[in-house]
PDB file of C-alpha atoms in Angstrom:
ATOM      1  CA  MET A 547       0.000   0.000   0.000  1.00  0.00           C
ATOM      2  CA  GLU A 548       1.032   3.576  -0.639  1.00  0.00           C
ATOM      3  CA  THR A 549       2.116   5.495   2.456  1.00  0.00           C
ATOM      4  CA  LYS A 550      -0.028   8.541   3.165  1.00  0.00           C
ATOM      5  CA  LYS A 551       0.382  11.453   5.578  1.00  0.00           C
ATOM      6  CA  ILE A 552      -2.159  13.469   7.534  1.00  0.00           C
ATOM      7  CA  SER A 553      -1.735  16.385   9.946  1.00  0.00           C
ATOM      8  CA  ILE A 554      -3.339  15.534  13.309  1.00  0.00           C
ATOM      9  CA  ASN A 555      -2.948  17.501  16.553  1.00  0.00           C
ATOM     10  CA  GLY A 556       0.377  19.012  15.522  1.00  0.00           C
ATOM     11  CA  GLU A 557       1.830  15.781  14.123  1.00  0.00           C
ATOM     12  CA  GLN A 558       2.342  14.406  10.638  1.00  0.00           C
ATOM     13  CA  LEU A 559       0.992  10.885  10.947  1.00  0.00           C
ATOM     14  CA  SER A 560       1.958   8.218   8.436  1.00  0.00           C
ATOM     15  CA  TYR A 561      -0.609   5.581   7.527  1.00  0.00           C
ATOM     16  CA  TYR A 562      -1.768   2.972   5.029  1.00  0.00           C
ATOM     17  CA  ASP A 563      -5.290   3.035   3.621  1.00  0.00           C
ATOM     18  CA  ASN A 564      -6.752   1.062   0.718  1.00  0.00           C
ATOM     19  CA  GLN A 565      -9.698   3.522   0.679  1.00  0.00           C
ATOM     20  CA  LYS A 566     -12.422   1.019  -0.144  1.00  0.00           C
ATOM     21  CA  GLY A 567     -15.018  -0.927   1.797  1.00  0.00           C
ATOM     22  CA  ASN A 568     -17.954  -0.137   4.091  1.00  0.00           C
ATOM     23  CA  ILE A 569     -16.361  -1.643   7.200  1.00  0.00           C
ATOM     24  CA  ALA A 570     -13.005  -0.236   8.310  1.00  0.00           C
ATOM     25  CA  LEU A 571     -10.346  -2.361  10.013  1.00  0.00           C
ATOM     26  CA  LEU A 572      -7.927  -0.041  11.818  1.00  0.00           C
ATOM     27  CA  PHE A 573      -4.703  -1.735  12.948  1.00  0.00           C
ATOM     28  CA  ILE A 574      -2.726  -0.087  15.774  1.00  0.00           C
ATOM     29  CA  HIS A 575       0.819  -1.303  16.474  1.00  0.00           C
ATOM     30  CA  GLY A 576       2.511  -1.649  19.842  1.00  0.00           C
ATOM     31  CA  ALA A 577       5.255   0.420  21.439  1.00  0.00           C
ATOM     32  CA  PHE A 578       8.618   0.728  19.651  1.00  0.00           C
ATOM     33  CA  ILE A 579       7.408  -0.868  16.401  1.00  0.00           C
ATOM     34  CA  ASN A 580       5.364   0.471  13.464  1.00  0.00           C
ATOM     35  CA  LYS A 581       2.612  -0.078  10.908  1.00  0.00           C
ATOM     36  CA  THR A 582       4.744  -2.312   8.655  1.00  0.00           C
ATOM     37  CA  TYR A 583       4.243  -5.169  11.136  1.00  0.00           C
ATOM     38  CA  TRP A 584       0.664  -5.401   9.817  1.00  0.00           C
ATOM     39  CA  GLU A 585       1.466  -5.714   6.111  1.00  0.00           C
ATOM     40  CA  ILE A 586       0.376  -9.360   5.812  1.00  0.00           C
ATOM     41  CA  GLN A 587      -2.912  -8.598   7.558  1.00  0.00           C
ATOM     42  CA  LEU A 588      -3.522  -5.521   5.417  1.00  0.00           C
ATOM     43  CA  SER A 589      -2.991  -7.541   2.258  1.00  0.00           C
ATOM     44  CA  HIS A 590      -5.194 -10.385   3.476  1.00  0.00           C
ATOM     45  CA  PHE A 591      -8.197  -8.259   4.484  1.00  0.00           C
ATOM     46  CA  SER A 592      -8.003  -5.552   1.808  1.00  0.00           C
ATOM     47  CA  GLU A 593     -10.289  -7.341  -0.643  1.00  0.00           C
ATOM     48  CA  ASN A 594     -13.334  -7.252   1.644  1.00  0.00           C
ATOM     49  CA  TYR A 595     -12.656  -4.377   4.033  1.00  0.00           C
ATOM     50  CA  ARG A 596     -11.279  -0.883   4.199  1.00  0.00           C
ATOM     51  CA  THR A 597      -7.921  -1.627   5.811  1.00  0.00           C
ATOM     52  CA  LEU A 598      -5.831   0.996   7.568  1.00  0.00           C
ATOM     53  CA  ALA A 599      -2.722   1.002   9.739  1.00  0.00           C
ATOM     54  CA  ILE A 600      -1.250   4.054  11.421  1.00  0.00           C
ATOM     55  CA  ASP A 601       2.188   4.925  12.781  1.00  0.00           C
ATOM     56  CA  LEU A 602       1.658   6.371  16.248  1.00  0.00           C
ATOM     57  CA  PRO A 603       3.522   9.638  16.978  1.00  0.00           C
ATOM     58  CA  GLY A 604       7.233   9.014  17.423  1.00  0.00           C
ATOM     59  CA  HIS A 605       7.040   5.661  15.646  1.00  0.00           C
ATOM     60  CA  GLY A 606       7.719   4.593  12.079  1.00  0.00           C
ATOM     61  CA  LYS A 607       7.421   7.542   9.729  1.00  0.00           C
ATOM     62  CA  SER A 608       5.226   9.714  11.958  1.00  0.00           C
ATOM     63  CA  SER A 609       6.557  12.893  13.553  1.00  0.00           C
ATOM     64  CA  PHE A 610       7.113  13.548  17.256  1.00  0.00           C
ATOM     65  CA  ASN A 611       6.484  17.235  17.946  1.00  0.00           C
ATOM     66  CA  GLN A 612       4.076  17.170  20.878  1.00  0.00           C
ATOM     67  CA  LYS A 613       6.233  15.842  23.705  1.00  0.00           C
ATOM     68  CA  VAL A 614       3.421  13.996  25.453  1.00  0.00           C
ATOM     69  CA  LEU A 615       3.544  10.214  25.639  1.00  0.00           C
ATOM     70  CA  ASN A 616       0.512   8.503  27.072  1.00  0.00           C
ATOM     71  CA  GLY A 617      -2.467   6.476  25.981  1.00  0.00           C
ATOM     72  CA  GLN A 618      -4.919   9.351  26.343  1.00  0.00           C
ATOM     73  CA  ARG A 619      -2.901  11.509  23.951  1.00  0.00           C
ATOM     74  CA  PHE A 620      -2.564   8.707  21.396  1.00  0.00           C
ATOM     75  CA  GLY A 621      -6.246   7.889  21.792  1.00  0.00           C
ATOM     76  CA  LYS A 622      -7.085  11.505  21.005  1.00  0.00           C
ATOM     77  CA  ASP A 623      -4.900  11.323  17.890  1.00  0.00           C
ATOM     78  CA  VAL A 624      -6.510   8.103  16.663  1.00  0.00           C
ATOM     79  CA  SER A 625      -9.988   9.415  17.436  1.00  0.00           C
ATOM     80  CA  GLU A 626      -9.280  12.515  15.361  1.00  0.00           C
ATOM     81  CA  PHE A 627      -7.852  10.295  12.618  1.00  0.00           C
ATOM     82  CA  ILE A 628     -11.157   8.377  12.475  1.00  0.00           C
ATOM     83  CA  HIS A 629     -13.070  11.655  12.327  1.00  0.00           C
ATOM     84  CA  ARG A 630     -10.892  13.282   9.673  1.00  0.00           C
ATOM     85  CA  LEU A 631     -11.079  10.272   7.351  1.00  0.00           C
ATOM     86  CA  SER A 632     -14.852   9.979   7.970  1.00  0.00           C
ATOM     87  CA  LEU A 633     -14.457   6.332   8.898  1.00  0.00           C
ATOM     88  CA  LYS A 634     -17.655   4.424   9.675  1.00  0.00           C
ATOM     89  CA  ASN A 635     -18.255   0.956  11.107  1.00  0.00           C
ATOM     90  CA  VAL A 636     -14.740   0.840  12.543  1.00  0.00           C
ATOM     91  CA  ILE A 637     -13.239  -2.283  14.063  1.00  0.00           C
ATOM     92  CA  ILE A 638      -9.976  -1.568  15.865  1.00  0.00           C
ATOM     93  CA  ILE A 639      -7.301  -4.245  16.118  1.00  0.00           C
ATOM     94  CA  GLY A 640      -4.694  -3.240  18.701  1.00  0.00           C
ATOM     95  CA  HIS A 641      -1.499  -5.109  19.478  1.00  0.00           C
ATOM     96  CA  SER A 642       0.284  -4.740  22.830  1.00  0.00           C
ATOM     97  CA  PHE A 643       0.355  -1.036  23.840  1.00  0.00           C
ATOM     98  CA  GLY A 644      -1.812  -0.432  20.775  1.00  0.00           C
ATOM     99  CA  SER A 645      -4.597  -2.187  22.696  1.00  0.00           C
ATOM    100  CA  ASP A 646      -4.409   0.512  25.371  1.00  0.00           C
ATOM    101  CA  VAL A 647      -4.556   3.159  22.659  1.00  0.00           C
ATOM    102  CA  MET A 648      -7.593   1.290  21.350  1.00  0.00           C
ATOM    103  CA  LEU A 649      -9.320   1.569  24.743  1.00  0.00           C
ATOM    104  CA  GLU A 650      -8.550   5.284  24.938  1.00  0.00           C
ATOM    105  CA  THR A 651      -9.927   5.767  21.426  1.00  0.00           C
ATOM    106  CA  VAL A 652     -13.161   3.996  22.324  1.00  0.00           C
ATOM    107  CA  ALA A 653     -13.484   6.171  25.438  1.00  0.00           C
ATOM    108  CA  GLN A 654     -13.199   9.324  23.314  1.00  0.00           C
ATOM    109  CA  ASN A 655     -15.021   8.243  20.158  1.00  0.00           C
ATOM    110  CA  ALA A 656     -17.306   5.265  20.652  1.00  0.00           C
ATOM    111  CA  ASN A 657     -19.920   6.262  18.076  1.00  0.00           C
ATOM    112  CA  GLU A 658     -18.142   4.961  14.973  1.00  0.00           C
ATOM    113  CA  ILE A 659     -16.521   1.906  16.595  1.00  0.00           C
ATOM    114  CA  ILE A 660     -18.453  -1.352  16.291  1.00  0.00           C
ATOM    115  CA  GLY A 661     -15.821  -3.799  17.517  1.00  0.00           C
ATOM    116  CA  ILE A 662     -12.462  -4.124  19.261  1.00  0.00           C
ATOM    117  CA  ILE A 663      -9.821  -6.840  19.121  1.00  0.00           C
ATOM    118  CA  GLU A 664      -6.748  -6.873  21.349  1.00  0.00           C
ATOM    119  CA  ILE A 665      -3.741  -9.007  20.537  1.00  0.00           C
ATOM    120  CA  ASP A 666      -1.510 -10.538  23.231  1.00  0.00           C
ATOM    121  CA  HIS A 667      -1.687  -7.745  25.765  1.00  0.00           C
ATOM    122  CA  MET A 668      -4.323  -8.013  28.470  1.00  0.00           C
ATOM    123  CA  LYS A 669      -3.079 -11.210  30.065  1.00  0.00           C
ATOM    124  CA  ASN A 670      -2.848  -9.873  33.627  1.00  0.00           C
ATOM    125  CA  ILE A 671      -5.267  -6.963  33.827  1.00  0.00           C
ATOM    126  CA  GLY A 672      -5.248  -4.908  37.008  1.00  0.00           C
ATOM    127  CA  ILE A 673      -2.005  -6.449  38.279  1.00  0.00           C
ATOM    128  CA  GLU A 674       0.865  -4.102  39.086  1.00  0.00           C
ATOM    129  CA  LEU A 675       4.479  -5.068  38.565  1.00  0.00           C
ATOM    130  CA  PRO A 676       6.586  -4.871  41.755  1.00  0.00           C
ATOM    131  CA  LYS A 677       8.043  -1.392  42.141  1.00  0.00           C
ATOM    132  CA  GLU A 678      11.580  -2.743  42.536  1.00  0.00           C
ATOM    133  CA  VAL A 679      11.322  -4.489  39.154  1.00  0.00           C
ATOM    134  CA  VAL A 680      10.031  -1.326  37.476  1.00  0.00           C
ATOM    135  CA  ASN A 681      12.686   0.854  39.129  1.00  0.00           C
ATOM    136  CA  GLN A 682      15.460  -1.513  38.069  1.00  0.00           C
ATOM    137  CA  LEU A 683      14.267  -1.449  34.474  1.00  0.00           C
ATOM    138  CA  ILE A 684      13.882   2.332  34.370  1.00  0.00           C
ATOM    139  CA  ASN A 685      17.355   2.796  35.891  1.00  0.00           C
ATOM    140  CA  GLY A 686      18.758   0.467  33.249  1.00  0.00           C
ATOM    141  CA  LEU A 687      17.031   2.427  30.460  1.00  0.00           C
ATOM    142  CA  ASN A 688      18.531   5.662  31.749  1.00  0.00           C
ATOM    143  CA  THR A 689      22.055   4.269  31.984  1.00  0.00           C
ATOM    144  CA  ASN A 690      22.229   1.891  28.993  1.00  0.00           C
ATOM    145  CA  PHE A 691      19.124   2.286  26.874  1.00  0.00           C
ATOM    146  CA  GLU A 692      19.909  -0.025  23.949  1.00  0.00           C
ATOM    147  CA  TYR A 693      21.133  -2.916  26.083  1.00  0.00           C
ATOM    148  CA  THR A 694      18.205  -2.680  28.519  1.00  0.00           C
ATOM    149  CA  CYS A 695      15.681  -2.519  25.662  1.00  0.00           C
ATOM    150  CA  GLU A 696      17.221  -5.588  24.105  1.00  0.00           C
ATOM    151  CA  GLN A 697      17.174  -7.555  27.360  1.00  0.00           C
ATOM    152  CA  PHE A 698      13.588  -6.535  28.084  1.00  0.00           C
ATOM    153  CA  ALA A 699      12.489  -7.728  24.647  1.00  0.00           C
ATOM    154  CA  LYS A 700      14.324 -11.032  24.984  1.00  0.00           C
ATOM    155  CA  GLN A 701      12.924 -11.769  28.430  1.00  0.00           C
ATOM    156  CA  ALA A 702       9.348 -10.500  28.094  1.00  0.00           C
ATOM    157  CA  LEU A 703       8.438 -10.670  24.408  1.00  0.00           C
ATOM    158  CA  LEU A 704      10.560 -13.401  22.813  1.00  0.00           C
ATOM    159  CA  THR A 705      11.670 -16.929  23.629  1.00  0.00           C
ATOM    160  CA  GLU A 706      14.612 -19.083  22.632  1.00  0.00           C
ATOM    161  CA  GLU A 707      12.354 -20.819  20.090  1.00  0.00           C
ATOM    162  CA  THR A 708      11.435 -17.618  18.242  1.00  0.00           C
ATOM    163  CA  ASN A 709      12.573 -17.457  14.613  1.00  0.00           C
ATOM    164  CA  HIS A 710      15.861 -15.556  14.373  1.00  0.00           C
ATOM    165  CA  GLU A 711      14.543 -13.237  11.644  1.00  0.00           C
ATOM    166  CA  ILE A 712      11.742 -12.055  13.941  1.00  0.00           C
ATOM    167  CA  VAL A 713      14.228 -11.653  16.783  1.00  0.00           C
ATOM    168  CA  SER A 714      16.579  -9.582  14.612  1.00  0.00           C
ATOM    169  CA  LYS A 715      13.780  -7.362  13.322  1.00  0.00           C
ATOM    170  CA  LEU A 716      12.372  -6.693  16.761  1.00  0.00           C
ATOM    171  CA  LEU A 717      15.691  -6.061  18.496  1.00  0.00           C
ATOM    172  CA  LYS A 718      16.686  -3.636  15.758  1.00  0.00           C
ATOM    173  CA  ASP A 719      13.474  -1.661  16.219  1.00  0.00           C
ATOM    174  CA  TYR A 720      13.844  -1.682  20.005  1.00  0.00           C
ATOM    175  CA  ARG A 721      17.457  -0.502  19.858  1.00  0.00           C
ATOM    176  CA  ASN A 722      16.635   2.252  17.373  1.00  0.00           C
ATOM    177  CA  ILE A 723      13.702   3.856  19.168  1.00  0.00           C
ATOM    178  CA  ASN A 724      14.421   7.360  20.451  1.00  0.00           C
ATOM    179  CA  PRO A 725      15.075   7.149  24.240  1.00  0.00           C
ATOM    180  CA  GLU A 726      13.030  10.339  24.654  1.00  0.00           C
ATOM    181  CA  ILE A 727      10.107   8.262  23.439  1.00  0.00           C
ATOM    182  CA  GLY A 728      11.012   4.838  24.783  1.00  0.00           C
ATOM    183  CA  ILE A 729      11.715   5.657  28.427  1.00  0.00           C
ATOM    184  CA  PRO A 730       8.576   7.685  29.241  1.00  0.00           C
ATOM    185  CA  LEU A 731       6.422   5.313  27.183  1.00  0.00           C
ATOM    186  CA  LEU A 732       7.581   2.292  29.183  1.00  0.00           C
ATOM    187  CA  GLU A 733       7.216   4.196  32.444  1.00  0.00           C
ATOM    188  CA  TYR A 734       3.681   5.090  31.478  1.00  0.00           C
ATOM    189  CA  GLY A 735       2.885   1.519  30.476  1.00  0.00           C
ATOM    190  CA  PHE A 736       4.051   0.136  33.808  1.00  0.00           C
ATOM    191  CA  SER A 737       1.703   2.497  35.672  1.00  0.00           C
ATOM    192  CA  TYR A 738      -1.302   1.993  33.411  1.00  0.00           C
ATOM    193  CA  HIS A 739      -2.993  -0.954  35.145  1.00  0.00           C
ATOM    194  CA  ASN A 740      -5.595   1.078  37.071  1.00  0.00           C
ATOM    195  CA  ARG A 741      -6.543   3.212  34.071  1.00  0.00           C
ATOM    196  CA  GLN A 742      -6.734   0.129  31.855  1.00  0.00           C
ATOM    197  CA  LEU A 743      -9.022  -1.626  34.318  1.00  0.00           C
ATOM    198  CA  LYS A 744     -11.288   1.416  34.579  1.00  0.00           C
ATOM    199  CA  LEU A 745     -11.712   1.628  30.798  1.00  0.00           C
ATOM    200  CA  LEU A 746     -12.314  -2.115  30.488  1.00  0.00           C
ATOM    201  CA  LYS A 747     -15.078  -1.965  33.076  1.00  0.00           C
ATOM    202  CA  GLU A 748     -16.699   0.943  31.219  1.00  0.00           C
ATOM    203  CA  LEU A 749     -16.769  -0.853  27.851  1.00  0.00           C
ATOM    204  CA  LYS A 750     -20.144  -0.959  26.154  1.00  0.00           C
ATOM    205  CA  ILE A 751     -18.920  -3.334  23.437  1.00  0.00           C
ATOM    206  CA  LYS A 752     -17.383  -6.776  23.871  1.00  0.00           C
ATOM    207  CA  LEU A 753     -13.617  -7.170  24.085  1.00  0.00           C
ATOM    208  CA  HIS A 754     -12.254  -9.891  21.804  1.00  0.00           C
ATOM    209  CA  SER A 755      -8.791 -11.059  22.879  1.00  0.00           C
ATOM    210  CA  ILE A 756      -6.280 -13.078  20.871  1.00  0.00           C
ATOM    211  CA  HIS A 757      -3.466 -14.360  23.088  1.00  0.00           C
ATOM    212  CA  VAL A 758      -0.367 -16.323  22.131  1.00  0.00           C
ATOM    213  CA  ASN A 759       0.340 -19.297  24.405  1.00  0.00           C
ATOM    214  CA  TYR A 760       4.075 -18.629  24.865  1.00  0.00           C
ATOM    215  CA  SER A 761       3.011 -16.992  28.137  1.00  0.00           C
ATOM    216  CA  PRO A 762      -0.104 -17.688  30.235  1.00  0.00           C
ATOM    217  CA  THR A 763      -3.276 -15.614  30.473  1.00  0.00           C
ATOM    218  CA  ASN A 764      -4.877 -14.982  33.855  1.00  0.00           C
ATOM    219  CA  GLU A 765      -8.372 -16.010  32.756  1.00  0.00           C
ATOM    220  CA  GLU A 766      -9.710 -15.888  36.298  1.00  0.00           C
ATOM    221  CA  ASN A 767      -8.837 -12.212  36.433  1.00  0.00           C
ATOM    222  CA  LEU A 768     -10.448 -11.498  33.065  1.00  0.00           C
ATOM    223  CA  ASN A 769     -13.640 -13.167  34.206  1.00  0.00           C
ATOM    224  CA  LYS A 770     -13.546 -11.356  37.541  1.00  0.00           C
ATOM    225  CA  HIS A 771     -13.326  -7.902  35.991  1.00  0.00           C
ATOM    226  CA  LEU A 772     -15.155  -8.335  32.662  1.00  0.00           C
ATOM    227  CA  GLY A 773     -17.653 -11.102  33.316  1.00  0.00           C
ATOM    228  CA  ASP A 774     -19.206 -12.126  30.008  1.00  0.00           C
ATOM    229  CA  ASN A 775     -18.071  -8.970  28.178  1.00  0.00           C
ATOM    230  CA  TYR A 776     -15.011 -10.627  26.663  1.00  0.00           C
ATOM    231  CA  GLU A 777     -14.124 -13.578  24.479  1.00  0.00           C
ATOM    232  CA  LEU A 778     -10.678 -15.162  24.569  1.00  0.00           C
ATOM    233  CA  TYR A 779      -9.046 -16.903  21.596  1.00  0.00           C
ATOM    234  CA  LYS A 780      -5.717 -18.686  22.056  1.00  0.00           C
ATOM    235  CA  ILE A 781      -3.188 -19.402  19.320  1.00  0.00           C
ATOM    236  CA  ASN A 782       0.150 -21.203  19.311  1.00  0.00           C
ATOM    237  CA  GLY A 783       3.381 -19.257  19.132  1.00  0.00           C
ATOM    238  CA  THR A 784       6.747 -18.561  20.688  1.00  0.00           C
ATOM    239  CA  CYS A 785       6.570 -14.768  20.938  1.00  0.00           C
ATOM    240  CA  HIS A 786       4.508 -11.608  21.268  1.00  0.00           C
ATOM    241  CA  TYR A 787       4.269 -11.011  17.506  1.00  0.00           C
ATOM    242  CA  PRO A 788       1.790 -13.421  15.878  1.00  0.00           C
ATOM    243  CA  MET A 789       1.338 -11.077  12.906  1.00  0.00           C
ATOM    244  CA  LEU A 790       4.910 -12.024  11.955  1.00  0.00           C
ATOM    245  CA  GLU A 791       5.259 -15.529  13.359  1.00  0.00           C
ATOM    246  CA  ASN A 792       1.888 -17.079  12.555  1.00  0.00           C
ATOM    247  CA  PRO A 793       0.024 -14.689  10.241  1.00  0.00           C
ATOM    248  CA  SER A 794      -2.259 -17.287   8.672  1.00  0.00           C
ATOM    249  CA  ARG A 795      -3.573 -18.444  12.064  1.00  0.00           C
ATOM    250  CA  LEU A 796      -3.892 -14.869  13.279  1.00  0.00           C
ATOM    251  CA  ASN A 797      -5.781 -13.867  10.139  1.00  0.00           C
ATOM    252  CA  ALA A 798      -8.121 -16.847  10.472  1.00  0.00           C
ATOM    253  CA  THR A 799      -8.819 -15.939  14.100  1.00  0.00           C
ATOM    254  CA  ILE A 800      -9.494 -12.309  13.210  1.00  0.00           C
ATOM    255  CA  GLU A 801     -11.856 -13.506  10.468  1.00  0.00           C
ATOM    256  CA  LYS A 802     -13.736 -15.602  13.007  1.00  0.00           C
ATOM    257  CA  ILE A 803     -14.087 -12.606  15.312  1.00  0.00           C
ATOM    258  CA  LEU A 804     -15.184 -10.331  12.463  1.00  0.00           C
ATOM    259  CA  SER A 805     -17.991 -12.744  11.648  1.00  0.00           C
ATOM    260  CA  VAL A 806     -19.182 -12.445  15.258  1.00  0.00           C
ATOM    261  CA  ILE A 807     -18.950  -8.641  15.339  1.00  0.00           C
ATOM    262  CA  ILE A 808     -20.548  -8.092  11.964  1.00  0.00           C
ATOM    263  CA  GLY A 809     -23.021 -10.934  12.317  1.00  0.00           C
ATOM    264  CA  VAL A 810     -22.380 -12.779   9.066  1.00  0.00           C
TER     265      VAL A 810
END
């Protein structure tokens, strides 16, 4: 797809858009990566849907002028993006931190959004990481950013079984992110659990979750906080990036969820 640009809230945001279809699938990437991670999904779904993927501010080919890094700000940007492109019948697919941006977008602009799908993120909702763990990581980022980013990715997002090409791609993107973006974004993410839980409890539409089984999901916690307002789908994989590792299975699972949301 051709890369497009749009001016939103003081930023030049880069995005893909096939510009056809009555139902819009909006893909939002996670922290430190970019819209190119969705290229297989965009190609797969473009025949039947309007498919879009956006680079969040400070990521990919989007600018970083407004020095604010939090989900609310990104949610405002994505909400304005939906408005400016006059998108209707929007289904948001958010991966990792992109799922939090998805929640913030729904909170600000629920009218045009008919469905939400989160990918491999909300496995332990409402649970705070120990402060000593967070402090150690933040100290490491401030003293040796590239090394700490790489170790975080290896320990939390990848496994020894992950394909080396995926590992190389991810570690390159993690090492190359601007520390002025990476450090505050991770700090924000580690303190987001209460806000995330609040938004999940306020959802008026069902949350569809696709989780990769390389790490466990606390299903008891999901049921405790969301009751019957979620549906969990599990897929096999060795890492946090099923769009790269197992795109055919991910696409098939998204298709299954779309049939539920749209009712076909």
